[in-house]
């Protein structure tokens, strides 16, 4: 119990909470005792607490392996705000910065080090890792270890090397979505068969799941957003769909932004922050948005298109209602979606001959002769490649992922290149410039102090570091450098995502490209199984939505939720609206007044609450206030 009090003290000191939630303490105790552990917690369950608290209670460094650069940066920034020493190593950092951070880890300068799984392939990293005092290793998004996982990453298979690199160091594997088959794979791939499993129920009693059949998704989306107040996320499958939907909502008077991986990183950061701060109500996004988002008061998540799997849907829908209050996850569904879903199989698994042809085309594109290319990395322009060889981008991307699983190449589409700056004016001219603002002066001074060779060549820079020097946010630095570029004082190239392809083996002839069954046929079968499960959820009308989802994850004893669209459809409508009216009226009497986002009582759908409100206002039992709220009639 002494350890428990120490853990609670750390929780109170850094996070301000008096006690742990769910299975958090069970996981913390297990890894704190040096036991290999798996933590299975739904989205919003507080996974980060389960490794950050014990790491602070133990001697040494916690190594965190995660595939998401955005998540690394976000968690490191939060830890530093709490006064906890943390670092992240990811592609795009200058070599000297990587070396400096690794040296600091060796000498005990950090408590947390975040890395991508690919980092284990670096000899320099492996060499330094052996000199670090590592308390334990956290593997985030551990479902990526499994061939049966919905987001399998080949680089995760190398994590078993930690057994040799860090002998005796315990592992903590965390995931929000894992079936029994995936959990078995995690133990087998890591070669840790005795890993203790702590499983939190996936049931979300405050989240109402709704599938809404419709032939006009845009109109239905506007109706739903007007019926359910509060912050919302709208997911679409395509970047263009995200931009078009956001524009449509803005025209309808609903403030919306769009977000996808193709936007410049600084722009993504600005939009994400704008939404998180509540300046914009709705974020329309592809699945690139959401990982690591710390916004508890999301009242609504809407899917305009069907995700590829129950795992992906559950993870995205679970971003609603993390504060425990009533929230809604709505899937808009039309009969055309079924045909689109089935077409994805051919797009995701194009013929093997096509995959072989793409490999050969890559060799021509990069001018690689047979026998050349081992270990060479190239920046990859997908658009130019497709134009040159007359390919469709969707199928090319699928072929690249298949080739990555064969081990012939490594395709990375999340590689973030660092920003670059070069002065256009000569050094002497800087002192004669009278049109500079104080902010411009501070940024220029920081550049000159931190970087060399700026007048003869581009230098890689970090806007965050410059911001610290100048008392500015990274976005302020971005805007200042952009203005300096317009003034033709510097040339600033903001960081951007640059896809890269690495040839892991020497180039072979097209006919010798082998695509084994476990890479193609087996995974195709898995993909079809997941699509059918998603279609079963969307098209089903006789099983409680929550119960269907829980059964998929092995919770077969779950009861009906009583507030999804299927459960509500079993009740007489008239009685439901009267009951909703009574609940709203009682709530208004207790509180004195109800804000617009407090008018849907627990257990009732927005449509029922809306009808009940209209009835209460028409009958004079509630009075609508100027601010949109409601007060009981005197």
XYZ file of C-alpha atoms in Angstrom:
634
model
C 0.000 0.000 0.000
C 2.984 2.276 0.491
C 3.614 2.159 -3.275
C -0.050 2.969 -3.935
C 0.197 6.136 -1.855
C 3.344 7.145 -3.695
C 1.576 6.659 -7.034
C -1.401 8.726 -5.841
C 0.919 11.451 -4.595
C 2.531 11.665 -8.061
C -0.927 11.737 -9.651
C -2.054 14.603 -7.408
C 1.197 16.564 -7.744
C 1.412 16.526 -11.540
C -2.131 15.922 -12.803
C -4.315 17.202 -9.951
C -6.400 14.017 -9.583
C -7.046 12.398 -6.202
C -7.434 8.860 -7.460
C -7.012 6.568 -10.449
C -9.750 5.424 -12.811
C -10.711 1.917 -13.868
C -7.723 -0.410 -14.192
C -5.062 2.324 -14.189
C -3.746 1.424 -10.744
C -3.711 -2.330 -11.541
C -1.480 -1.690 -14.569
C 0.750 0.711 -12.614
C 1.223 -1.838 -9.796
C 2.073 -4.584 -12.297
C 4.734 -2.668 -14.244
C 5.997 -1.111 -10.988
C 6.741 -4.641 -9.729
C 8.684 -5.416 -12.899
C 6.039 -7.625 -14.552
C 5.561 -7.699 -18.330
C 2.082 -6.239 -18.789
C -0.628 -5.664 -21.394
C -3.137 -2.880 -20.784
C -6.296 -3.016 -22.885
C -8.149 0.273 -22.416
C -10.713 1.966 -24.672
C -10.101 5.401 -26.172
C -10.311 7.976 -23.393
C -9.444 5.451 -20.690
C -6.294 7.299 -19.649
C -3.538 5.115 -21.086
C -0.747 7.677 -20.696
C -1.215 7.812 -16.909
C -0.468 4.067 -16.686
C 3.137 4.510 -17.795
C 3.881 8.120 -16.855
C 3.072 7.684 -13.153
C 5.174 4.524 -12.537
C 8.036 5.971 -14.598
C 8.170 8.990 -12.266
C 8.175 6.646 -9.273
C 11.071 4.535 -10.602
C 14.752 5.186 -11.177
C 15.877 5.606 -14.762
C 14.336 6.377 -18.149
C 11.029 5.187 -19.605
C 11.402 4.377 -23.318
C 8.102 4.939 -25.164
C 7.647 3.391 -28.617
C 4.848 4.927 -30.694
C 4.277 5.189 -34.456
C 2.729 8.665 -34.346
C 4.960 11.744 -34.574
C 2.078 14.057 -33.643
C 1.402 12.020 -30.489
C 5.081 12.106 -29.521
C 5.270 15.883 -29.832
C 1.990 16.389 -28.003
C 2.905 14.216 -25.014
C 6.442 15.611 -24.757
C 5.060 19.165 -24.780
C 2.586 18.318 -22.006
C 5.211 16.603 -19.863
C 7.534 19.585 -20.212
C 4.705 21.917 -19.178
C 4.430 19.833 -16.001
C 8.166 20.275 -15.391
C 9.006 16.680 -16.401
C 12.069 16.147 -18.593
C 11.034 14.432 -21.839
C 12.335 14.167 -25.402
C 11.217 12.726 -28.724
C 13.341 11.500 -31.607
C 11.639 11.416 -34.997
C 12.496 11.829 -38.654
C 13.174 15.413 -39.660
C 15.381 16.226 -36.671
C 18.945 17.222 -37.503
C 21.553 14.519 -36.845
C 23.310 16.652 -34.215
C 19.994 17.168 -32.365
C 19.350 13.407 -32.327
C 22.889 12.760 -31.033
C 22.515 15.420 -28.338
C 19.213 13.990 -27.080
C 20.581 10.433 -27.019
C 23.651 11.571 -25.073
C 21.397 13.335 -22.568
C 19.450 10.085 -22.126
C 22.684 8.173 -21.461
C 23.659 10.700 -18.773
C 20.203 10.744 -17.149
C 19.006 14.047 -18.553
C 15.500 12.824 -19.423
C 12.769 10.821 -17.711
C 10.953 9.900 -20.949
C 12.236 9.218 -24.440
C 9.695 8.793 -27.264
C 10.809 7.014 -30.440
C 9.232 5.428 -33.517
C 9.644 1.637 -33.902
C 11.883 2.177 -36.955
C 14.473 3.751 -34.653
C 15.530 0.255 -33.511
C 17.021 -0.190 -36.980
C 19.544 2.593 -36.306
C 22.928 1.274 -35.195
C 23.711 4.579 -33.430
C 20.495 4.321 -31.420
C 21.035 0.674 -30.536
C 24.566 1.402 -29.390
C 23.498 4.226 -27.059
C 20.424 2.343 -25.827
C 22.699 -0.222 -24.202
C 24.230 2.547 -22.057
C 20.905 3.989 -20.880
C 19.359 3.142 -17.498
C 15.899 2.096 -18.738
C 13.262 1.382 -16.062
C 10.778 -0.146 -18.498
C 9.629 0.088 -22.118
C 6.128 1.218 -23.101
C 4.813 0.045 -26.474
C 1.876 2.239 -27.460
C -0.642 1.221 -30.148
C 0.443 -2.387 -29.479
C -2.191 -3.794 -31.878
C 0.252 -2.729 -34.625
C 2.305 -5.813 -33.622
C -0.320 -8.189 -34.956
C -0.915 -9.317 -38.533
C -4.557 -9.508 -37.426
C -4.519 -5.947 -36.112
C -6.377 -3.372 -38.173
C -3.267 -1.154 -38.350
C -0.413 -3.660 -38.616
C 3.060 -2.058 -38.939
C 5.945 -4.309 -40.104
C 8.429 -2.176 -38.144
C 6.759 -3.344 -34.915
C 7.972 -6.894 -35.569
C 11.504 -5.745 -34.695
C 10.488 -4.897 -31.119
C 11.358 -8.430 -30.017
C 14.985 -7.229 -30.340
C 14.424 -5.343 -27.075
C 14.890 -8.699 -25.320
C 18.563 -8.675 -26.376
C 19.122 -4.926 -26.266
C 17.574 -4.485 -22.806
C 17.689 -7.874 -21.077
C 15.515 -8.093 -17.982
C 13.769 -4.774 -18.628
C 9.953 -5.182 -18.360
C 7.571 -4.272 -21.189
C 4.206 -2.521 -20.987
C 2.084 -2.947 -24.138
C -0.925 -0.608 -24.427
C -3.750 -0.618 -26.940
C -7.311 0.655 -27.230
C -8.492 -1.977 -29.710
C -7.565 -5.639 -29.566
C -9.409 -8.897 -30.126
C -8.285 -12.169 -28.498
C -6.321 -13.057 -31.623
C -4.419 -9.756 -31.492
C -3.628 -10.200 -27.785
C -2.153 -13.635 -28.546
C -0.031 -12.117 -31.322
C 1.299 -9.380 -29.009
C 2.676 -11.974 -26.592
C 4.110 -14.133 -29.380
C 5.765 -11.329 -31.373
C 7.344 -9.809 -28.262
C 8.381 -13.332 -27.126
C 6.946 -12.609 -23.698
C 4.314 -15.353 -23.226
C 3.800 -14.540 -19.544
C 2.592 -10.954 -20.037
C -0.125 -10.139 -17.509
C -3.340 -8.817 -19.074
C -5.490 -6.090 -17.552
C -8.641 -5.478 -19.526
C -11.023 -2.575 -19.063
C -14.577 -2.991 -20.289
C -15.150 -1.284 -23.615
C -18.681 -0.317 -22.592
C -19.391 3.418 -22.780
C -22.651 3.933 -20.923
C -22.760 7.659 -21.695
C -22.237 7.197 -25.465
C -25.293 6.642 -27.657
C -24.540 4.847 -30.937
C -26.793 5.721 -33.863
C -26.864 4.476 -37.464
C -28.956 6.802 -39.581
C -30.008 5.556 -43.039
C -30.202 8.480 -45.453
C -30.028 9.390 -49.123
C -28.890 12.953 -48.368
C -25.953 12.844 -45.970
C -25.200 16.570 -46.152
C -28.723 17.577 -45.123
C -28.772 14.940 -42.406
C -25.435 16.166 -41.046
C -26.695 19.758 -40.800
C -29.865 18.539 -39.039
C -27.876 16.495 -36.502
C -25.438 19.330 -35.746
C -28.365 21.695 -35.163
C -30.016 19.132 -32.855
C -26.945 18.309 -30.749
C -25.074 21.342 -29.383
C -21.401 21.305 -28.461
C -18.064 20.392 -30.026
C -18.157 17.860 -32.856
C -15.873 15.813 -35.110
C -17.056 14.773 -38.576
C -15.025 12.015 -40.258
C -14.755 11.566 -44.020
C -12.628 9.131 -46.028
C -11.075 11.635 -48.427
C -9.215 14.918 -48.131
C -11.477 16.528 -50.695
C -14.523 15.267 -48.802
C -13.219 16.927 -45.635
C -12.703 20.297 -47.363
C -16.059 20.166 -49.198
C -18.011 19.176 -46.084
C -16.433 21.946 -43.997
C -17.298 24.490 -46.696
C -20.892 23.204 -46.825
C -21.290 23.496 -43.045
C -19.844 27.018 -43.009
C -22.373 28.054 -45.672
C -25.094 26.568 -43.475
C -23.991 28.795 -40.588
C -22.149 26.093 -38.625
C -18.487 27.088 -37.970
C -16.241 24.314 -39.293
C -12.602 23.657 -40.190
C -11.114 20.752 -42.115
C -8.023 18.701 -41.311
C -6.018 16.092 -43.209
C -2.423 14.891 -43.535
C -1.868 16.923 -46.728
C -2.006 20.264 -44.898
C 1.295 21.886 -43.842
C 2.159 20.813 -40.268
C 1.983 24.354 -38.898
C -1.471 24.782 -40.459
C -2.617 21.498 -38.911
C -1.361 22.647 -35.514
C -3.200 25.972 -35.804
C -6.491 24.335 -36.838
C -6.272 21.687 -34.142
C -5.597 24.315 -31.482
C -8.445 26.514 -32.773
C -10.894 23.615 -32.413
C -9.537 22.430 -29.065
C -9.853 25.947 -27.622
C -13.493 26.056 -28.726
C -13.054 28.876 -31.260
C -14.488 26.613 -33.974
C -17.225 24.145 -33.167
C -16.780 21.440 -35.813
C -13.661 19.712 -37.129
C -14.200 17.828 -40.404
C -11.327 15.421 -40.851
C -9.880 12.263 -42.296
C -8.624 9.591 -39.917
C -5.367 11.594 -39.642
C -7.121 13.594 -36.902
C -7.735 12.471 -33.367
C -4.765 10.526 -31.973
C -3.637 12.192 -28.770
C -6.408 14.812 -28.877
C -7.134 15.879 -25.296
C -10.649 17.308 -25.539
C -13.081 15.737 -23.111
C -16.225 17.691 -24.028
C -16.819 16.409 -27.574
C -20.566 15.868 -27.708
C -20.820 14.369 -31.184
C -18.795 12.267 -33.629
C -20.334 11.734 -37.077
C -19.021 9.370 -39.751
C -19.990 10.370 -43.284
C -18.420 7.174 -44.683
C -17.952 3.669 -43.337
C -14.522 2.969 -41.793
C -12.712 -0.199 -42.868
C -13.112 -1.939 -39.523
C -14.961 -2.035 -36.228
C -11.650 -1.265 -34.498
C -11.191 1.990 -36.427
C -14.833 2.987 -35.930
C -14.789 2.254 -32.201
C -11.583 4.237 -31.719
C -12.873 7.279 -33.635
C -16.397 7.191 -32.181
C -14.869 6.883 -28.704
C -13.504 10.421 -28.941
C -16.967 11.647 -27.975
C -18.014 12.048 -24.362
C -14.747 11.485 -22.547
C -16.054 13.752 -19.769
C -18.672 11.127 -18.910
C -21.645 13.239 -20.051
C -24.124 12.162 -22.710
C -22.594 12.120 -26.197
C -23.488 10.659 -29.604
C -21.674 8.619 -32.240
C -23.645 8.762 -35.484
C -22.914 6.765 -38.637
C -24.630 8.022 -41.808
C -25.397 5.058 -44.068
C -26.870 4.565 -47.517
C -27.320 1.471 -49.661
C -24.621 2.795 -51.999
C -22.122 2.462 -49.128
C -22.256 -1.328 -49.297
C -21.135 -1.374 -52.952
C -18.401 1.197 -52.210
C -17.212 -0.884 -49.279
C -16.856 -4.024 -51.369
C -14.947 -2.106 -54.070
C -12.326 -1.268 -51.454
C -11.174 -4.897 -51.490
C -9.961 -4.600 -55.099
C -8.360 -1.211 -54.389
C -6.621 -2.383 -51.220
C -5.454 -5.682 -52.720
C -4.762 -5.074 -56.405
C -3.573 -8.098 -58.452
C -0.111 -9.388 -57.591
C 1.008 -8.659 -61.146
C 0.163 -5.002 -60.602
C 2.179 -4.918 -57.364
C 5.185 -6.412 -59.176
C 4.796 -3.840 -61.956
C 4.753 -0.968 -59.435
C 8.003 -2.298 -57.936
C 9.609 -2.343 -61.366
C 8.276 1.166 -62.094
C 9.840 2.443 -58.856
C 13.212 1.169 -60.052
C 12.838 3.047 -63.352
C 11.563 6.135 -61.515
C 14.661 6.231 -59.289
C 16.962 4.913 -62.071
C 18.021 1.833 -60.120
C 19.769 -0.996 -61.947
C 19.250 -4.632 -61.003
C 21.460 -5.396 -57.989
C 21.604 -1.739 -56.843
C 19.723 0.240 -54.212
C 20.378 -1.626 -50.969
C 19.649 0.725 -48.048
C 19.096 3.780 -50.276
C 16.285 6.205 -49.368
C 14.459 8.482 -51.820
C 11.877 11.213 -51.426
C 8.774 10.027 -53.260
C 6.471 12.247 -55.332
C 3.341 10.113 -55.687
C 1.590 12.472 -58.081
C 4.519 12.648 -60.513
C 5.001 8.870 -60.299
C 1.343 8.213 -61.184
C 1.409 10.679 -64.084
C 4.618 9.162 -65.470
C 3.349 5.587 -65.378
C -0.411 6.247 -65.774
C -1.413 4.696 -62.428
C -4.271 5.502 -60.057
C -2.878 6.790 -56.711
C -5.127 4.617 -54.509
C -3.889 1.386 -56.038
C -0.269 2.537 -56.049
C -0.444 3.279 -52.321
C -1.914 -0.177 -51.708
C 0.880 -1.746 -53.768
C 3.500 0.182 -51.757
C 2.047 -1.100 -48.480
C 2.087 -4.682 -49.808
C 5.694 -4.299 -50.991
C 6.585 -2.944 -47.552
C 5.180 -6.081 -45.926
C 7.297 -8.253 -48.220
C 10.419 -6.556 -46.869
C 11.590 -5.360 -50.300
C 11.003 -1.677 -49.550
C 9.936 0.549 -46.686
C 7.323 3.140 -47.620
C 6.716 5.920 -45.089
C 4.089 8.558 -45.758
C 4.414 10.380 -42.405
C 8.007 11.481 -42.688
C 8.145 15.104 -41.625
C 10.949 17.137 -43.169
C 12.384 19.940 -41.044
C 11.881 23.606 -41.958
C 14.721 25.424 -43.748
C 15.833 29.046 -43.852
C 18.474 30.998 -45.810
C 19.148 34.747 -45.754
C 18.721 36.438 -49.140
C 20.323 39.709 -48.028
C 23.979 40.004 -47.040
C 24.911 40.243 -43.364
C 25.866 43.945 -43.659
C 22.491 44.781 -45.205
C 20.666 43.545 -42.078
C 21.877 46.550 -40.080
C 20.465 49.003 -42.656
C 16.939 47.593 -42.708
C 14.509 50.031 -41.103
C 11.225 48.314 -41.961
C 11.623 45.472 -39.436
C 9.147 45.064 -36.573
C 10.388 44.206 -33.039
C 9.136 40.641 -33.558
C 11.125 40.328 -36.804
C 14.228 41.618 -34.996
C 13.882 38.988 -32.261
C 13.428 36.142 -34.738
C 16.430 37.240 -36.843
C 18.573 37.505 -33.706
C 17.568 33.992 -32.634
C 18.419 32.605 -36.104
C 21.866 34.224 -36.030
C 22.599 32.920 -32.535
C 21.394 29.359 -33.094
C 22.438 28.549 -36.682
C 25.521 29.013 -38.858
C 26.001 29.309 -42.620
C 22.633 31.008 -43.116
C 24.023 33.473 -45.680
C 25.472 30.824 -47.965
C 23.059 27.873 -47.706
C 19.818 26.656 -46.171
C 19.899 25.633 -42.510
C 17.373 23.281 -40.889
C 15.546 25.091 -38.082
C 13.045 24.358 -35.328
C 10.272 26.941 -34.888
C 9.629 25.775 -31.312
C 13.193 26.501 -30.208
C 13.150 29.926 -31.893
C 9.822 30.617 -30.207
C 11.345 29.903 -26.801
C 14.127 32.391 -27.500
C 11.661 35.091 -28.561
C 8.702 34.447 -26.254
C 6.549 33.475 -29.245
C 4.415 30.482 -30.220
C 5.632 28.276 -33.112
C 2.785 29.726 -35.200
C 3.992 33.289 -34.466
C 7.484 32.272 -35.640
C 5.975 30.719 -38.770
C 4.061 33.917 -39.583
C 7.100 36.118 -38.897
C 9.356 34.055 -41.169
C 6.658 34.119 -43.838
C 6.574 37.927 -43.647
C 10.373 38.082 -43.790
C 10.177 35.955 -46.949
C 7.669 38.366 -48.495
C 10.059 41.224 -47.620
C 12.801 39.264 -49.452
C 15.040 39.199 -46.396
C 15.031 35.408 -45.953
C 13.760 32.439 -47.914
C 11.743 30.211 -45.584
C 10.653 26.681 -46.543
C 8.177 25.423 -43.886
C 8.365 21.815 -42.831
C 6.119 19.416 -44.682
C 5.325 15.739 -44.877
C 7.657 14.131 -47.396
C 6.877 10.475 -48.244
C 10.017 8.374 -48.502
C 10.873 4.982 -49.939
C 13.841 2.953 -48.728
C 15.018 -0.098 -50.666
C 15.649 -2.722 -47.996
C 17.070 -5.210 -50.490
C 18.977 -4.919 -53.738
C 16.697 -4.397 -56.721
C 15.524 -7.649 -58.331
C 13.817 -8.373 -61.654
C 10.051 -7.887 -61.726
C 9.473 -11.633 -62.199
C 11.449 -12.369 -59.010
C 9.272 -10.209 -56.754
C 7.719 -12.781 -54.389
C 4.523 -11.863 -52.532
C 3.913 -14.660 -50.005
C 0.402 -15.800 -48.923
C 0.712 -14.328 -45.412
C 1.310 -10.904 -46.981
C -1.455 -11.099 -49.584
C -4.055 -13.898 -49.395
C -4.175 -14.133 -45.590
C -4.368 -10.379 -45.094
C -6.975 -10.063 -47.837
C -9.093 -12.604 -45.997
C -8.655 -10.637 -42.750
C -9.596 -7.407 -44.501
C -12.787 -8.894 -45.957
C -13.728 -10.252 -42.511
C -13.338 -6.790 -40.984
C -15.331 -5.124 -43.781
C -18.167 -7.622 -43.321
C -18.212 -6.946 -39.575
C -18.504 -3.212 -40.281
C -21.296 -3.810 -42.804
C -23.063 -6.012 -40.259
C -22.988 -3.132 -37.784
C -24.210 -0.533 -40.289
C -26.950 -2.668 -41.835
C -28.182 -4.434 -38.710
C -31.470 -3.409 -37.134
C -32.133 -6.133 -34.557
C -29.097 -5.990 -32.233
C -28.246 -3.222 -29.771
C -25.376 -1.195 -31.271
C -23.324 -1.182 -28.080
C -23.845 -4.905 -27.604
C -22.710 -5.618 -31.187
C -19.503 -3.634 -30.693
C -18.727 -5.187 -27.317
C -19.315 -8.713 -28.651
C -16.782 -8.021 -31.421
C -14.177 -7.365 -28.706
C -15.126 -10.469 -26.747
C -17.564 -8.997 -24.191
C -20.419 -11.384 -24.959
C -22.270 -10.935 -21.650
C -23.092 -7.260 -22.233
C -26.691 -6.125 -21.847
C -28.613 -3.840 -24.213
C -27.646 -0.185 -23.756
C -31.265 1.068 -23.912
C -30.281 4.307 -25.710
C -28.910 3.436 -29.180
C -31.180 3.804 -32.217
C -32.038 0.072 -32.219
C -33.018 0.039 -28.531
C -35.015 3.264 -28.858
C -36.888 1.948 -31.903
C -38.377 -0.792 -29.724
C -40.174 1.723 -27.502
C -43.506 3.455 -28.176
C -42.731 6.959 -29.490
C -45.462 8.881 -27.663
C -44.465 7.552 -24.279
C -40.818 8.335 -24.944
C -41.474 12.010 -25.719
C -43.667 12.422 -22.631
C -40.961 10.799 -20.525
C -38.305 13.079 -22.051
C -40.486 16.130 -21.340
C -40.892 15.098 -17.696
C -37.131 14.556 -17.327
C -36.307 17.957 -18.917
C -38.878 19.767 -16.768
C -37.553 18.149 -13.581
C -33.970 19.025 -14.556
C -34.953 22.653 -15.231
C -36.684 22.926 -11.832
C -33.611 21.587 -10.015
C -31.106 23.829 -11.819
C -33.254 26.930 -12.288
C -32.284 27.240 -15.940
C -30.987 24.910 -18.645
C -28.279 25.829 -21.156
C -28.887 24.739 -24.779
C -26.442 21.832 -24.395
C -28.174 20.525 -21.253
C -31.560 19.742 -22.769
C -31.017 16.086 -23.717
C -31.487 13.967 -20.551
C -29.586 10.711 -20.152
C -31.278 7.834 -21.967
C -32.995 9.966 -24.639
C -32.094 10.689 -28.262
C -31.702 14.292 -29.519
C -34.825 13.923 -31.703
C -36.898 12.873 -28.676
C -35.512 15.713 -26.559
C -36.189 18.201 -29.377
C -39.828 17.105 -29.690
C -40.221 17.226 -25.906
C -38.790 20.770 -25.737
C -41.180 21.987 -28.435
C -44.090 20.505 -26.484
C -42.929 22.094 -23.212
C -42.474 25.548 -24.794
C -45.823 25.380 -26.676
C -47.660 24.393 -23.494
C -45.979 27.204 -21.543
C -44.263 24.857 -19.067
C -40.808 26.144 -20.151
C -39.793 29.618 -21.332
C -37.025 30.102 -23.923
C -34.441 32.695 -22.809
C -32.655 35.251 -24.992
C -29.431 33.191 -24.811
C -31.201 30.059 -26.105
C -31.553 28.429 -22.684
C -34.798 27.393 -20.938
C -36.379 28.396 -17.613
C -39.407 26.833 -15.851
C -42.564 28.934 -16.095
C -43.277 30.732 -12.823
